Amino acid sequence: MKNQEREFEEIVRANRSTIYTVCYMFSNDQDEVADLFQEVLINLWKSLPSFEGRSNIRSWIYRVSLNVCISLSRKKQRHETMPLTMDINPYEETETNQNFKQMDMLRRRIAKLGQYDRAIILLWLENISYEEIAAIMGITVKNVSIRLYRIKEELKKMSND
């Protein structure tokens, strides 16, 4: 058991930014991102014994992370919630958070996409090859190319709004 725990810790340590990025793309609420992150870790832990190594570990982590986030996002859409508000504005105009503001604007536009398209653009933004995106999403490389073109066009239209 200790070997499995150490292996899991190493996997999480090496890929925590990947997991966080996927979770962040499915929510802008810090607490919800933390919940998604924790749920991904639980699912990774449960499915680690069945990981056969047919794909690389990063692809497997993306697949598990995306499946968890999409699944929980669907459940969330079925339940109406009242968000908590804070008096602090983390988006205040300062030089230090200019990049954050641009990333947040992109994230908000991506959040308007469907879940499947959101997953594809996230993988592309992470510099994942079309072949690997196709393997993770279970579609052809040609379909990845076509979908990415359409997604980029959709995001361009949003920038004109």
PDB file of C-alpha atoms in Angstrom:
ATOM      1  CA  MET A   1       0.000   0.000   0.000  1.00  0.00           C
ATOM      2  CA  LYS A   2       2.811   2.429   0.807  1.00  0.00           C
ATOM      3  CA  ASN A   3       4.244   2.007  -2.711  1.00  0.00           C
ATOM      4  CA  GLN A   4       0.893   2.900  -4.248  1.00  0.00           C
ATOM      5  CA  GLU A   5       0.615   5.961  -2.000  1.00  0.00           C
ATOM      6  CA  ARG A   6       4.107   7.143  -2.949  1.00  0.00           C
ATOM      7  CA  GLU A   7       3.394   6.568  -6.640  1.00  0.00           C
ATOM      8  CA  PHE A   8       0.152   8.525  -6.328  1.00  0.00           C
ATOM      9  CA  GLU A   9       1.885  11.402  -4.518  1.00  0.00           C
ATOM     10  CA  GLU A  10       4.521  11.601  -7.258  1.00  0.00           C
ATOM     11  CA  ILE A  11       1.889  11.575  -9.989  1.00  0.00           C
ATOM     12  CA  VAL A  12      -0.115  14.333  -8.279  1.00  0.00           C
ATOM     13  CA  ARG A  13       2.975  16.418  -7.541  1.00  0.00           C
ATOM     14  CA  ALA A  14       4.118  16.203 -11.172  1.00  0.00           C
ATOM     15  CA  ASN A  15       0.664  16.942 -12.607  1.00  0.00           C
ATOM     16  CA  ARG A  16      -1.098  19.187 -10.102  1.00  0.00           C
ATOM     17  CA  SER A  17      -0.963  22.224 -12.384  1.00  0.00           C
ATOM     18  CA  THR A  18      -2.611  20.212 -15.166  1.00  0.00           C
ATOM     19  CA  ILE A  19      -5.380  19.090 -12.821  1.00  0.00           C
ATOM     20  CA  TYR A  20      -5.847  22.618 -11.472  1.00  0.00           C
ATOM     21  CA  THR A  21      -5.994  24.091 -14.980  1.00  0.00           C
ATOM     22  CA  VAL A  22      -8.760  21.699 -15.992  1.00  0.00           C
ATOM     23  CA  CYS A  23     -10.699  22.437 -12.789  1.00  0.00           C
ATOM     24  CA  TYR A  24     -10.246  26.197 -13.228  1.00  0.00           C
ATOM     25  CA  MET A  25     -11.683  26.042 -16.741  1.00  0.00           C
ATOM     26  CA  PHE A  26     -14.904  24.610 -15.353  1.00  0.00           C
ATOM     27  CA  SER A  27     -15.418  27.117 -12.549  1.00  0.00           C
ATOM     28  CA  ASN A  28     -14.373  30.599 -11.527  1.00  0.00           C
ATOM     29  CA  ASP A  29     -15.233  30.089  -7.858  1.00  0.00           C
ATOM     30  CA  GLN A  30     -12.136  29.245  -5.808  1.00  0.00           C
ATOM     31  CA  ASP A  31     -14.018  26.943  -3.428  1.00  0.00           C
ATOM     32  CA  GLU A  32     -15.634  25.096  -6.305  1.00  0.00           C
ATOM     33  CA  VAL A  33     -12.261  24.721  -8.046  1.00  0.00           C
ATOM     34  CA  ALA A  34     -10.886  23.228  -4.825  1.00  0.00           C
ATOM     35  CA  ASP A  35     -13.853  20.834  -4.663  1.00  0.00           C
ATOM     36  CA  LEU A  36     -13.333  19.817  -8.297  1.00  0.00           C
ATOM     37  CA  PHE A  37      -9.611  19.326  -7.640  1.00  0.00           C
ATOM     38  CA  GLN A  38     -10.363  17.104  -4.655  1.00  0.00           C
ATOM     39  CA  GLU A  39     -12.914  15.100  -6.635  1.00  0.00           C
ATOM     40  CA  VAL A  40     -10.379  14.578  -9.437  1.00  0.00           C
ATOM     41  CA  LEU A  41      -7.828  13.339  -6.896  1.00  0.00           C
ATOM     42  CA  ILE A  42     -10.369  10.885  -5.470  1.00  0.00           C
ATOM     43  CA  ASN A  43     -11.131   9.563  -8.947  1.00  0.00           C
ATOM     44  CA  LEU A  44      -7.450   9.327  -9.849  1.00  0.00           C
ATOM     45  CA  TRP A  45      -6.779   7.383  -6.645  1.00  0.00           C
ATOM     46  CA  LYS A  46      -9.668   4.997  -7.286  1.00  0.00           C
ATOM     47  CA  SER A  47      -8.685   4.363 -10.891  1.00  0.00           C
ATOM     48  CA  LEU A  48      -4.898   4.215 -10.439  1.00  0.00           C
ATOM     49  CA  PRO A  49      -4.863   0.415  -9.993  1.00  0.00           C
ATOM     50  CA  SER A  50      -6.679   0.010 -13.325  1.00  0.00           C
ATOM     51  CA  PHE A  51      -4.288   2.324 -15.226  1.00  0.00           C
ATOM     52  CA  GLU A  52      -2.537  -0.006 -17.642  1.00  0.00           C
ATOM     53  CA  GLY A  53      -0.088   2.442 -19.189  1.00  0.00           C
ATOM     54  CA  ARG A  54      -1.470   2.097 -22.726  1.00  0.00           C
ATOM     55  CA  SER A  55      -1.520   5.899 -22.925  1.00  0.00           C
ATOM     56  CA  ASN A  56       0.892   8.231 -21.207  1.00  0.00           C
ATOM     57  CA  ILE A  57       0.074   9.265 -17.665  1.00  0.00           C
ATOM     58  CA  ARG A  58      -0.610  12.895 -18.635  1.00  0.00           C
ATOM     59  CA  SER A  59      -3.267  11.872 -21.165  1.00  0.00           C
ATOM     60  CA  TRP A  60      -4.896   9.641 -18.570  1.00  0.00           C
ATOM     61  CA  ILE A  61      -4.912  12.483 -16.020  1.00  0.00           C
ATOM     62  CA  TYR A  62      -6.501  14.847 -18.545  1.00  0.00           C
ATOM     63  CA  ARG A  63      -9.154  12.277 -19.370  1.00  0.00           C
ATOM     64  CA  VAL A  64     -10.022  11.610 -15.718  1.00  0.00           C
ATOM     65  CA  SER A  65      -9.954  15.346 -14.869  1.00  0.00           C
ATOM     66  CA  LEU A  66     -12.166  16.294 -17.798  1.00  0.00           C
ATOM     67  CA  ASN A  67     -14.620  13.474 -17.097  1.00  0.00           C
ATOM     68  CA  VAL A  68     -14.939  14.502 -13.443  1.00  0.00           C
ATOM     69  CA  CYS A  69     -15.348  18.210 -14.238  1.00  0.00           C
ATOM     70  CA  ILE A  70     -17.854  17.618 -17.029  1.00  0.00           C
ATOM     71  CA  SER A  71     -19.850  15.197 -14.900  1.00  0.00           C
ATOM     72  CA  LEU A  72     -19.977  17.525 -11.895  1.00  0.00           C
ATOM     73  CA  SER A  73     -20.738  20.490 -14.148  1.00  0.00           C
ATOM     74  CA  ARG A  74     -23.767  18.646 -15.517  1.00  0.00           C
ATOM     75  CA  LYS A  75     -24.962  17.828 -12.005  1.00  0.00           C
ATOM     76  CA  LYS A  76     -24.485  21.461 -10.973  1.00  0.00           C
ATOM     77  CA  GLN A  77     -26.620  22.665 -13.888  1.00  0.00           C
ATOM     78  CA  ARG A  78     -29.486  20.548 -12.570  1.00  0.00           C
ATOM     79  CA  HIS A  79     -29.364  22.232  -9.161  1.00  0.00           C
ATOM     80  CA  GLU A  80     -29.900  25.940  -8.750  1.00  0.00           C
ATOM     81  CA  THR A  81     -27.626  27.548  -6.166  1.00  0.00           C
ATOM     82  CA  MET A  82     -27.224  30.994  -4.687  1.00  0.00           C
ATOM     83  CA  PRO A  83     -23.608  32.181  -4.966  1.00  0.00           C
ATOM     84  CA  LEU A  84     -21.983  33.916  -2.003  1.00  0.00           C
ATOM     85  CA  THR A  85     -20.627  37.396  -2.627  1.00  0.00           C
ATOM     86  CA  MET A  86     -17.582  39.099  -1.181  1.00  0.00           C
ATOM     87  CA  ASP A  87     -16.810  42.764  -0.612  1.00  0.00           C
ATOM     88  CA  ILE A  88     -13.301  42.254  -2.014  1.00  0.00           C
ATOM     89  CA  ASN A  89     -12.717  42.828  -5.712  1.00  0.00           C
ATOM     90  CA  PRO A  90      -9.809  40.607  -6.876  1.00  0.00           C
ATOM     91  CA  TYR A  91     -10.084  42.115 -10.367  1.00  0.00           C
ATOM     92  CA  GLU A  92      -9.068  45.634  -9.348  1.00  0.00           C
ATOM     93  CA  GLU A  93      -7.018  47.554 -11.895  1.00  0.00           C
ATOM     94  CA  THR A  94      -3.330  47.141 -11.068  1.00  0.00           C
ATOM     95  CA  GLU A  95      -0.273  46.422 -13.141  1.00  0.00           C
ATOM     96  CA  THR A  96       0.431  43.193 -11.307  1.00  0.00           C
ATOM     97  CA  ASN A  97      -2.823  41.544 -12.260  1.00  0.00           C
ATOM     98  CA  GLN A  98      -3.092  42.674 -15.894  1.00  0.00           C
ATOM     99  CA  ASN A  99      -2.176  39.179 -17.116  1.00  0.00           C
ATOM    100  CA  PHE A 100      -4.676  37.719 -14.685  1.00  0.00           C
ATOM    101  CA  LYS A 101      -7.403  39.962 -16.111  1.00  0.00           C
ATOM    102  CA  GLN A 102      -6.606  38.843 -19.662  1.00  0.00           C
ATOM    103  CA  MET A 103      -6.604  35.202 -18.600  1.00  0.00           C
ATOM    104  CA  ASP A 104      -9.876  35.713 -16.766  1.00  0.00           C
ATOM    105  CA  MET A 105     -11.451  37.324 -19.848  1.00  0.00           C
ATOM    106  CA  LEU A 106     -10.357  34.331 -21.940  1.00  0.00           C
ATOM    107  CA  ARG A 107     -11.635  31.931 -19.271  1.00  0.00           C
ATOM    108  CA  ARG A 108     -15.034  33.696 -19.216  1.00  0.00           C
ATOM    109  CA  ARG A 109     -15.316  33.402 -22.995  1.00  0.00           C
ATOM    110  CA  ILE A 110     -14.303  29.756 -22.902  1.00  0.00           C
ATOM    111  CA  ALA A 111     -16.861  29.155 -20.141  1.00  0.00           C
ATOM    112  CA  LYS A 112     -19.577  30.190 -22.620  1.00  0.00           C
ATOM    113  CA  LEU A 113     -18.630  27.262 -24.874  1.00  0.00           C
ATOM    114  CA  GLY A 114     -20.193  23.846 -24.553  1.00  0.00           C
ATOM    115  CA  GLN A 115     -18.456  21.435 -22.221  1.00  0.00           C
ATOM    116  CA  TYR A 116     -16.973  19.329 -24.999  1.00  0.00           C
ATOM    117  CA  ASP A 117     -15.604  22.347 -26.873  1.00  0.00           C
ATOM    118  CA  ARG A 118     -14.312  23.765 -23.594  1.00  0.00           C
ATOM    119  CA  ALA A 119     -12.351  20.570 -22.990  1.00  0.00           C
ATOM    120  CA  ILE A 120     -10.864  20.600 -26.491  1.00  0.00           C
ATOM    121  CA  ILE A 121      -9.734  24.238 -26.344  1.00  0.00           C
ATOM    122  CA  LEU A 122      -8.280  23.683 -22.880  1.00  0.00           C
ATOM    123  CA  LEU A 123      -6.160  20.813 -24.167  1.00  0.00           C
ATOM    124  CA  TRP A 124      -5.054  22.903 -27.132  1.00  0.00           C
ATOM    125  CA  LEU A 125      -4.129  25.816 -24.857  1.00  0.00           C
ATOM    126  CA  GLU A 126      -2.017  23.366 -22.846  1.00  0.00           C
ATOM    127  CA  ASN A 127      -0.019  22.679 -26.050  1.00  0.00           C
ATOM    128  CA  ILE A 128      -1.268  19.119 -26.327  1.00  0.00           C
ATOM    129  CA  SER A 129      -0.803  17.686 -29.809  1.00  0.00           C
ATOM    130  CA  TYR A 130      -3.829  17.062 -32.010  1.00  0.00           C
ATOM    131  CA  GLU A 131      -3.075  13.326 -31.823  1.00  0.00           C
ATOM    132  CA  GLU A 132      -3.086  13.369 -28.028  1.00  0.00           C
ATOM    133  CA  ILE A 133      -6.244  15.519 -27.909  1.00  0.00           C
ATOM    134  CA  ALA A 134      -7.914  13.003 -30.212  1.00  0.00           C
ATOM    135  CA  ALA A 135      -6.875  10.142 -27.911  1.00  0.00           C
ATOM    136  CA  ILE A 136      -8.049  11.940 -24.775  1.00  0.00           C
ATOM    137  CA  MET A 137     -11.387  12.984 -26.267  1.00  0.00           C
ATOM    138  CA  GLY A 138     -12.008   9.791 -28.224  1.00  0.00           C
ATOM    139  CA  ILE A 139     -12.330  11.490 -31.627  1.00  0.00           C
ATOM    140  CA  THR A 140     -10.265  11.564 -34.806  1.00  0.00           C
ATOM    141  CA  VAL A 141      -7.393  13.972 -35.411  1.00  0.00           C
ATOM    142  CA  LYS A 142      -9.348  15.463 -38.324  1.00  0.00           C
ATOM    143  CA  ASN A 143     -12.307  16.075 -36.019  1.00  0.00           C
ATOM    144  CA  VAL A 144      -9.973  17.815 -33.536  1.00  0.00           C
ATOM    145  CA  SER A 145      -8.757  20.098 -36.295  1.00  0.00           C
ATOM    146  CA  ILE A 146     -12.257  20.958 -37.471  1.00  0.00           C
ATOM    147  CA  ARG A 147     -13.584  21.523 -33.951  1.00  0.00           C
ATOM    148  CA  LEU A 148     -10.635  23.745 -33.001  1.00  0.00           C
ATOM    149  CA  TYR A 149     -11.167  25.895 -36.073  1.00  0.00           C
ATOM    150  CA  ARG A 150     -14.854  26.325 -35.200  1.00  0.00           C
ATOM    151  CA  ILE A 151     -14.086  26.990 -31.530  1.00  0.00           C
ATOM    152  CA  LYS A 152     -11.529  29.670 -32.415  1.00  0.00           C
ATOM    153  CA  GLU A 153     -14.033  31.314 -34.743  1.00  0.00           C
ATOM    154  CA  GLU A 154     -16.634  31.268 -31.981  1.00  0.00           C
ATOM    155  CA  LEU A 155     -14.176  32.867 -29.537  1.00  0.00           C
ATOM    156  CA  LYS A 156     -13.348  35.569 -32.112  1.00  0.00           C
ATOM    157  CA  LYS A 157     -17.045  36.376 -32.446  1.00  0.00           C
ATOM    158  CA  MET A 158     -17.269  36.720 -28.659  1.00  0.00           C
ATOM    159  CA  SER A 159     -14.462  39.260 -28.663  1.00  0.00           C
ATOM    160  CA  ASN A 160     -16.540  41.469 -30.943  1.00  0.00           C
ATOM    161  CA  ASP A 161     -19.484  41.450 -28.522  1.00  0.00           C
TER     162      ASP A 161
END
